[in-house]
């Protein structure tokens, strides 16, 4: 099965609003990838919707870019919404 | 025979075809061409074994002779089995496994569609649950037939060979069995004429997409699974499936 394509699998759970990455499957085509994903990742009633995406179609950040990509946000605490006075009526946020 | 016996006989047919298909699929455990396929085959197989249990439970109640579902599955002889001949055929290569399953699914789906509206509530209940599973099974096996038929030269050759080898057994999906016809009149069983028509239409459609040549309709021959007249392969399958409960009666784990 060396020539099968690798697909990344995203499943939306019953209570979730967004699809979450759960793993990957091999398949000859996208339809088969959906079915394989159904059989692998939704066996225990986990999902209501599945997306599959060819792994090759995903562009990812490179590990050597980690510092310029992510470090600059470390010291910018003003980006967190933690400086507002919450009205009393808003108990939890 | 009373209608009660006829109905039990019919339930055994449904259960036996599901159980034998499930047993054949489980033979792929540890041997499937890819991990993903293995899981898919086991899912389908276990769905069918679960359905068989539903039919056997009800058959055991109607027969009321002290046997339970396990006894019906594991303590009957080859001649007592009522499954379709196609499902007992050896798995062969992946084309044969796929085509066997597809022929069965194309029969199973319209059968369950009808049974889910059976006048017997118990039958309608089991069938209604099974129907959702069977819709997926049919979709999956259809797509595999198309994938192999309309795939490479080799996959096309292999699935064409599988058609040659298995076609004769499809007579059982399209012939009109008198017992089933009688039960269908009272709204208990699936109407065999409807099932035959659906089977032919579904197979023709998928074969066209798969660029496969549709053979002339199969003709009856001397074997008949519904009457317990099986090919030599069922005995071997049962020997393996029934070994443990026969060697160690009432074993638990």
Coordinates of C-alpha atoms in Angstrom, one line a residue:
Chain A
X1 CA 0.0 0.0 0.0
X2 CA 3.0 2.2 -0.5
X3 CA 1.3 4.3 -3.1
X4 CA -1.7 5.2 -0.9
X5 CA -2.0 8.8 0.2
X6 CA -1.7 10.0 3.8
X7 CA -4.6 12.0 5.0
X8 CA -5.0 14.0 8.2
X9 CA -8.2 13.5 10.0
X10 CA -10.3 16.1 11.8
X11 CA -13.4 15.2 13.8
X12 CA -16.1 17.4 15.2
X13 CA -17.5 15.8 18.4
X14 CA -21.1 16.0 19.5
X15 CA -20.5 18.8 21.9
X16 CA -17.7 20.6 20.0
X17 CA -18.1 23.4 17.6
X18 CA -14.9 23.0 15.8
X19 CA -13.2 20.1 14.0
X20 CA -10.1 18.8 15.9
X21 CA -7.2 16.9 14.5
X22 CA -7.3 13.3 15.7
X23 CA -4.7 11.5 13.6
X24 CA -4.1 10.3 10.1
X25 CA -5.1 7.4 7.8
X26 CA -3.8 6.0 4.5
X27 CA -6.3 5.7 1.6
X28 CA -6.4 5.5 -2.2
X29 CA -8.8 8.4 -2.5
X30 CA -10.6 11.0 -0.3
X31 CA -13.8 9.0 -0.1
X32 CA -12.0 6.0 1.2
X33 CA -10.1 8.2 3.6
X34 CA -13.4 9.4 5.0
X35 CA -14.6 5.8 5.5
X36 CA -11.3 4.7 7.0
X37 CA -11.4 7.7 9.3
X38 CA -14.9 6.8 10.3
X39 CA -13.9 3.2 11.1
X40 CA -10.7 4.3 13.0
X41 CA -11.7 7.4 14.9
X42 CA -15.4 7.4 15.4
X43 CA -15.9 3.8 16.6
X44 CA -17.0 4.9 20.1
X45 CA -19.6 7.5 19.2
X46 CA -17.1 10.3 19.1
X47 CA -18.1 12.3 16.1
X48 CA -20.8 14.0 14.1
X49 CA -18.6 15.3 11.2
X50 CA -15.3 14.3 9.7
X51 CA -12.9 16.3 7.5
X52 CA -9.9 14.6 5.7
X53 CA -7.1 16.6 4.1
X54 CA -4.2 15.2 2.2
X55 CA -1.2 15.6 4.5
X56 CA 0.8 17.0 1.6
X57 CA -1.7 19.9 1.3
X58 CA -0.8 21.2 4.8
X59 CA 1.8 23.9 5.1
X60 CA 3.3 23.8 8.6
X61 CA 5.7 26.0 10.5
X62 CA 9.3 24.7 10.5
X63 CA 10.9 23.9 13.9
X64 CA 13.8 26.2 13.2
X65 CA 11.4 29.1 12.8
X66 CA 10.0 28.5 16.3
X67 CA 11.8 31.5 17.9
X68 CA 10.9 34.2 15.4
X69 CA 7.4 32.8 15.1
X70 CA 6.4 32.4 18.7
X71 CA 8.8 34.0 21.1
X72 CA 7.9 37.6 20.4
X73 CA 4.4 37.1 21.9
X74 CA 5.9 35.9 25.2
X75 CA 6.3 39.3 26.8
X76 CA 3.2 41.0 25.5
X77 CA 0.9 40.5 28.3
X78 CA -1.3 43.4 27.2
X79 CA -2.6 41.1 24.5
X80 CA -4.4 39.1 27.2
X81 CA -7.8 40.5 28.2
X82 CA -6.8 40.5 31.9
X83 CA -6.8 44.2 32.6
X84 CA -10.5 44.9 32.4
X85 CA -12.6 45.5 35.5
X86 CA -15.4 43.0 35.1
X87 CA -18.9 44.2 36.1
X88 CA -20.2 42.4 39.2
X89 CA -23.0 40.7 37.3
X90 CA -20.4 38.9 35.2
X91 CA -19.4 36.2 37.6
X92 CA -17.2 34.0 35.6
X93 CA -15.3 34.7 32.4
Chain B
X1 CA -45.7 -26.1 8.9
X2 CA -47.2 -23.4 11.0
X3 CA -46.5 -19.8 10.3
X4 CA -44.5 -19.7 13.6
X5 CA -42.1 -22.4 12.2
X6 CA -41.9 -20.6 8.9
X7 CA -41.0 -17.4 10.5
X8 CA -38.3 -19.1 12.7
X9 CA -36.9 -20.7 9.5
X10 CA -36.8 -17.2 7.8
X11 CA -35.0 -15.7 10.8
X12 CA -32.4 -18.5 10.7
X13 CA -31.8 -17.6 7.0
X14 CA -31.2 -14.0 7.9
X15 CA -29.1 -14.8 10.9
X16 CA -27.0 -17.5 9.1
X17 CA -26.1 -15.3 6.2
X18 CA -25.1 -12.5 8.6
X19 CA -23.1 -14.8 10.8
X20 CA -21.3 -16.6 8.0
X21 CA -20.4 -13.3 6.3
X22 CA -19.1 -12.0 9.7
X23 CA -17.0 -15.1 10.2
X24 CA -15.5 -14.9 6.8
X25 CA -14.6 -11.2 7.3
X26 CA -13.0 -12.0 10.6
X27 CA -10.7 -14.4 8.8
X28 CA -9.0 -11.2 7.6
X29 CA -8.0 -10.3 11.1
X30 CA -4.3 -9.8 11.2
X31 CA -4.0 -10.4 7.4
X32 CA -5.7 -7.4 5.7
X33 CA -3.7 -5.4 3.2
X34 CA -3.6 -2.3 5.4
X35 CA -4.4 -1.5 9.0
X36 CA -7.2 0.8 7.9
X37 CA -8.8 -2.0 5.8
X38 CA -8.5 -4.4 8.6
X39 CA -10.4 -2.2 11.0
X40 CA -13.1 -1.5 8.4
X41 CA -13.5 -5.3 7.7
X42 CA -13.7 -6.1 11.4
X43 CA -16.3 -3.3 11.9
X44 CA -18.5 -4.7 9.2
X45 CA -18.0 -8.3 10.4
X46 CA -18.9 -7.5 13.9
X47 CA -21.9 -5.4 12.8
X48 CA -23.2 -8.5 11.1
X49 CA -22.5 -10.9 14.0
X50 CA -24.4 -8.5 16.2
X51 CA -27.3 -8.6 13.7
X52 CA -27.2 -12.4 13.6
X53 CA -27.6 -12.4 17.4
X54 CA -30.8 -10.3 17.0
X55 CA -32.3 -12.8 14.6
X56 CA -31.2 -15.9 16.5
X57 CA -32.6 -14.5 19.8
X58 CA -36.0 -14.2 18.2
X59 CA -35.7 -17.5 16.3
X60 CA -34.9 -19.2 19.6
X61 CA -38.0 -17.8 21.2
X62 CA -40.2 -18.9 18.4
X63 CA -38.6 -22.4 18.2
X64 CA -39.0 -22.7 22.0
X65 CA -37.0 -26.0 22.1
X66 CA -34.5 -25.0 24.8
X67 CA -31.9 -23.7 22.4
X68 CA -30.6 -20.2 22.7
X69 CA -28.8 -17.9 20.2
X70 CA -25.4 -19.5 21.0
X71 CA -26.8 -23.0 20.5
X72 CA -28.3 -22.0 17.1
X73 CA -24.9 -20.5 16.0
X74 CA -22.6 -23.1 17.4
X75 CA -24.4 -26.4 17.7
X76 CA -26.1 -26.8 14.4
X77 CA -24.7 -28.9 11.6
X78 CA -23.9 -27.8 8.1
X79 CA -27.2 -29.1 6.6
X80 CA -29.1 -27.0 9.2
X81 CA -27.5 -23.8 8.0
X82 CA -29.7 -21.6 5.8
X83 CA -27.3 -19.0 4.6
X84 CA -26.9 -17.8 1.0
X85 CA -24.2 -19.8 -0.8
X86 CA -22.3 -16.7 -1.8
X87 CA -21.3 -15.8 1.7
X88 CA -19.7 -19.1 2.5
X89 CA -17.3 -18.9 -0.4
X90 CA -13.6 -18.6 0.5
X91 CA -12.2 -15.1 0.8
X92 CA -9.7 -15.6 -2.1
X93 CA -7.9 -12.3 -3.0
X94 CA -9.2 -8.9 -2.1
X95 CA -11.3 -8.7 -5.3
X96 CA -13.2 -11.9 -4.4
X97 CA -13.7 -10.7 -0.8
X98 CA -14.9 -7.3 -2.0
X99 CA -17.3 -8.7 -4.6
X100 CA -18.8 -11.3 -2.3
X101 CA -19.5 -8.6 0.2
X102 CA -21.0 -6.3 -2.4
X103 CA -23.3 -8.9 -3.8
X104 CA -24.5 -9.7 -0.3
X105 CA -24.8 -6.0 0.7
X106 CA -26.9 -5.3 -2.5
X107 CA -29.3 -8.0 -1.3
X108 CA -29.1 -7.2 2.4
X109 CA -30.0 -3.5 2.1
X110 CA -33.3 -3.8 0.2
X111 CA -34.2 -6.8 2.5
X112 CA -33.7 -4.7 5.6
X113 CA -35.5 -1.8 4.0
X114 CA -38.5 -4.0 3.7
X115 CA -38.1 -5.7 7.1
X116 CA -37.9 -2.4 8.9
X117 CA -41.5 -2.0 7.9
X118 CA -42.5 -5.6 8.9
X119 CA -45.8 -6.2 10.5
X120 CA -43.9 -7.9 13.3
X121 CA -42.6 -5.2 15.7
X122 CA -39.7 -7.3 16.8
X123 CA -38.5 -7.8 13.3
X124 CA -39.0 -4.2 12.4
X125 CA -36.9 -3.2 15.4
X126 CA -33.9 -5.4 14.7
X127 CA -34.1 -4.5 11.0
X128 CA -34.4 -0.8 11.7
X129 CA -31.1 -0.8 13.7
X130 CA -29.4 -3.0 11.2
X131 CA -30.5 -0.9 8.2
X132 CA -28.2 2.0 9.2
X133 CA -25.3 -0.3 9.3
X134 CA -26.2 -2.0 6.0
X135 CA -26.4 1.4 4.2
X136 CA -22.8 2.1 5.2
X137 CA -21.7 -1.5 4.2
X138 CA -23.3 -1.1 0.8
X139 CA -21.7 2.3 0.2
X140 CA -18.3 1.0 1.2
X141 CA -18.4 -2.2 -0.8
X142 CA -19.8 -0.4 -3.9
X143 CA -17.0 2.1 -3.8
X144 CA -14.5 -0.8 -3.6
X145 CA -16.0 -2.6 -6.6
X146 CA -15.8 0.7 -8.6
X147 CA -12.2 1.4 -7.3
X148 CA -11.0 -2.1 -8.4
X149 CA -13.0 -2.3 -11.7
X150 CA -12.1 1.2 -12.8
X151 CA -8.6 1.1 -11.3
X152 CA -5.5 -0.5 -12.8
X153 CA -5.3 -3.2 -15.4
X154 CA -4.5 -5.7 -12.8
X155 CA -7.3 -4.7 -10.4
X156 CA -9.7 -4.8 -13.3
X157 CA -8.6 -8.2 -14.3
X158 CA -8.9 -9.5 -10.8
X159 CA -12.4 -8.2 -10.1
X160 CA -13.5 -9.5 -13.6
X161 CA -12.2 -12.9 -12.6
X162 CA -14.1 -12.6 -9.3
X163 CA -17.3 -11.9 -11.3
X164 CA -16.7 -15.1 -13.3
X165 CA -16.1 -17.1 -10.3
X166 CA -19.0 -15.9 -8.1
X167 CA -21.7 -15.0 -10.5
X168 CA -23.5 -18.5 -10.4
X169 CA -24.2 -18.0 -6.7
X170 CA -26.1 -14.8 -7.4
X171 CA -29.1 -16.8 -8.4
X172 CA -30.1 -16.9 -4.8
X173 CA -30.5 -13.1 -4.7
X174 CA -32.9 -13.0 -7.5
X175 CA -34.9 -16.2 -7.4
X176 CA -38.3 -16.2 -5.7
X177 CA -38.4 -18.5 -2.7
X178 CA -42.0 -19.8 -2.0
X179 CA -41.7 -19.6 1.8
X180 CA -40.5 -16.0 1.7
X181 CA -43.2 -15.1 -0.8
X182 CA -45.8 -16.5 1.5
X183 CA -44.4 -14.6 4.6
X184 CA -44.2 -11.4 2.5
X185 CA -47.9 -11.6 1.7
X186 CA -48.7 -11.2 5.4
X187 CA -46.2 -8.3 5.7
X188 CA -43.8 -10.3 7.9
X189 CA -40.9 -10.9 5.5
X190 CA -39.2 -8.9 2.7
X191 CA -40.9 -9.3 -0.7
X192 CA -38.4 -11.4 -2.7
X193 CA -39.6 -9.9 -6.0
X194 CA -38.8 -6.4 -4.7
X195 CA -35.4 -7.5 -3.4
X196 CA -34.5 -9.2 -6.7
X197 CA -35.4 -6.1 -8.7
X198 CA -33.4 -3.9 -6.3
X199 CA -30.5 -6.2 -6.4
X200 CA -30.4 -6.2 -10.2
X201 CA -30.7 -2.5 -10.4
X202 CA -28.0 -1.8 -7.8
X203 CA -25.6 -4.3 -9.3
X204 CA -26.1 -3.0 -12.8
X205 CA -25.5 0.6 -11.7
X206 CA -22.3 -0.2 -9.9
X207 CA -21.0 -2.5 -12.6
X208 CA -21.4 0.3 -15.1
X209 CA -19.4 2.7 -13.1
X210 CA -16.8 0.1 -12.4
X211 CA -16.6 -0.6 -16.2
X212 CA -17.4 -4.3 -15.5
X213 CA -19.4 -6.4 -18.0
X214 CA -22.7 -7.5 -16.5
X215 CA -23.2 -11.3 -17.2
X216 CA -26.4 -12.9 -18.3
X217 CA -28.7 -13.6 -15.3
X218 CA -27.5 -16.6 -13.3
X219 CA -29.5 -19.8 -13.6
X220 CA -30.6 -22.2 -10.8
X221 CA -28.3 -25.2 -10.1
X222 CA -28.3 -28.2 -7.8
X223 CA -27.3 -26.4 -4.6
X224 CA -29.5 -24.2 -2.5
X225 CA -28.4 -22.6 0.7
X226 CA -31.9 -21.9 1.9
X227 CA -32.5 -25.7 1.9
X228 CA -29.2 -26.5 3.6
X229 CA -27.6 -27.7 0.4
X230 CA -24.2 -26.1 0.6
X231 CA -20.9 -26.0 -1.2
X232 CA -18.0 -27.9 0.4
X233 CA -16.7 -24.7 2.0
X234 CA -19.4 -24.2 4.7
X235 CA -18.4 -27.4 6.6
X236 CA -14.8 -26.2 6.9
X237 CA -15.9 -22.8 8.0
X238 CA -18.2 -24.2 10.7
X239 CA -15.4 -26.6 11.9
X240 CA -13.3 -23.7 12.7
X241 CA -16.1 -21.5 14.1
X242 CA -17.7 -24.1 16.2
X243 CA -14.6 -25.9 17.4
X244 CA -14.3 -24.2 20.8
X245 CA -17.9 -24.3 22.1
X246 CA -18.1 -28.0 20.9
X247 CA -14.8 -29.0 22.5
X248 CA -15.5 -27.1 25.7
X249 CA -19.3 -26.9 26.1
X250 CA -20.4 -23.9 28.1
X251 CA -16.9 -22.5 28.3
X252 CA -16.8 -18.9 29.6
X253 CA -14.0 -16.3 29.7

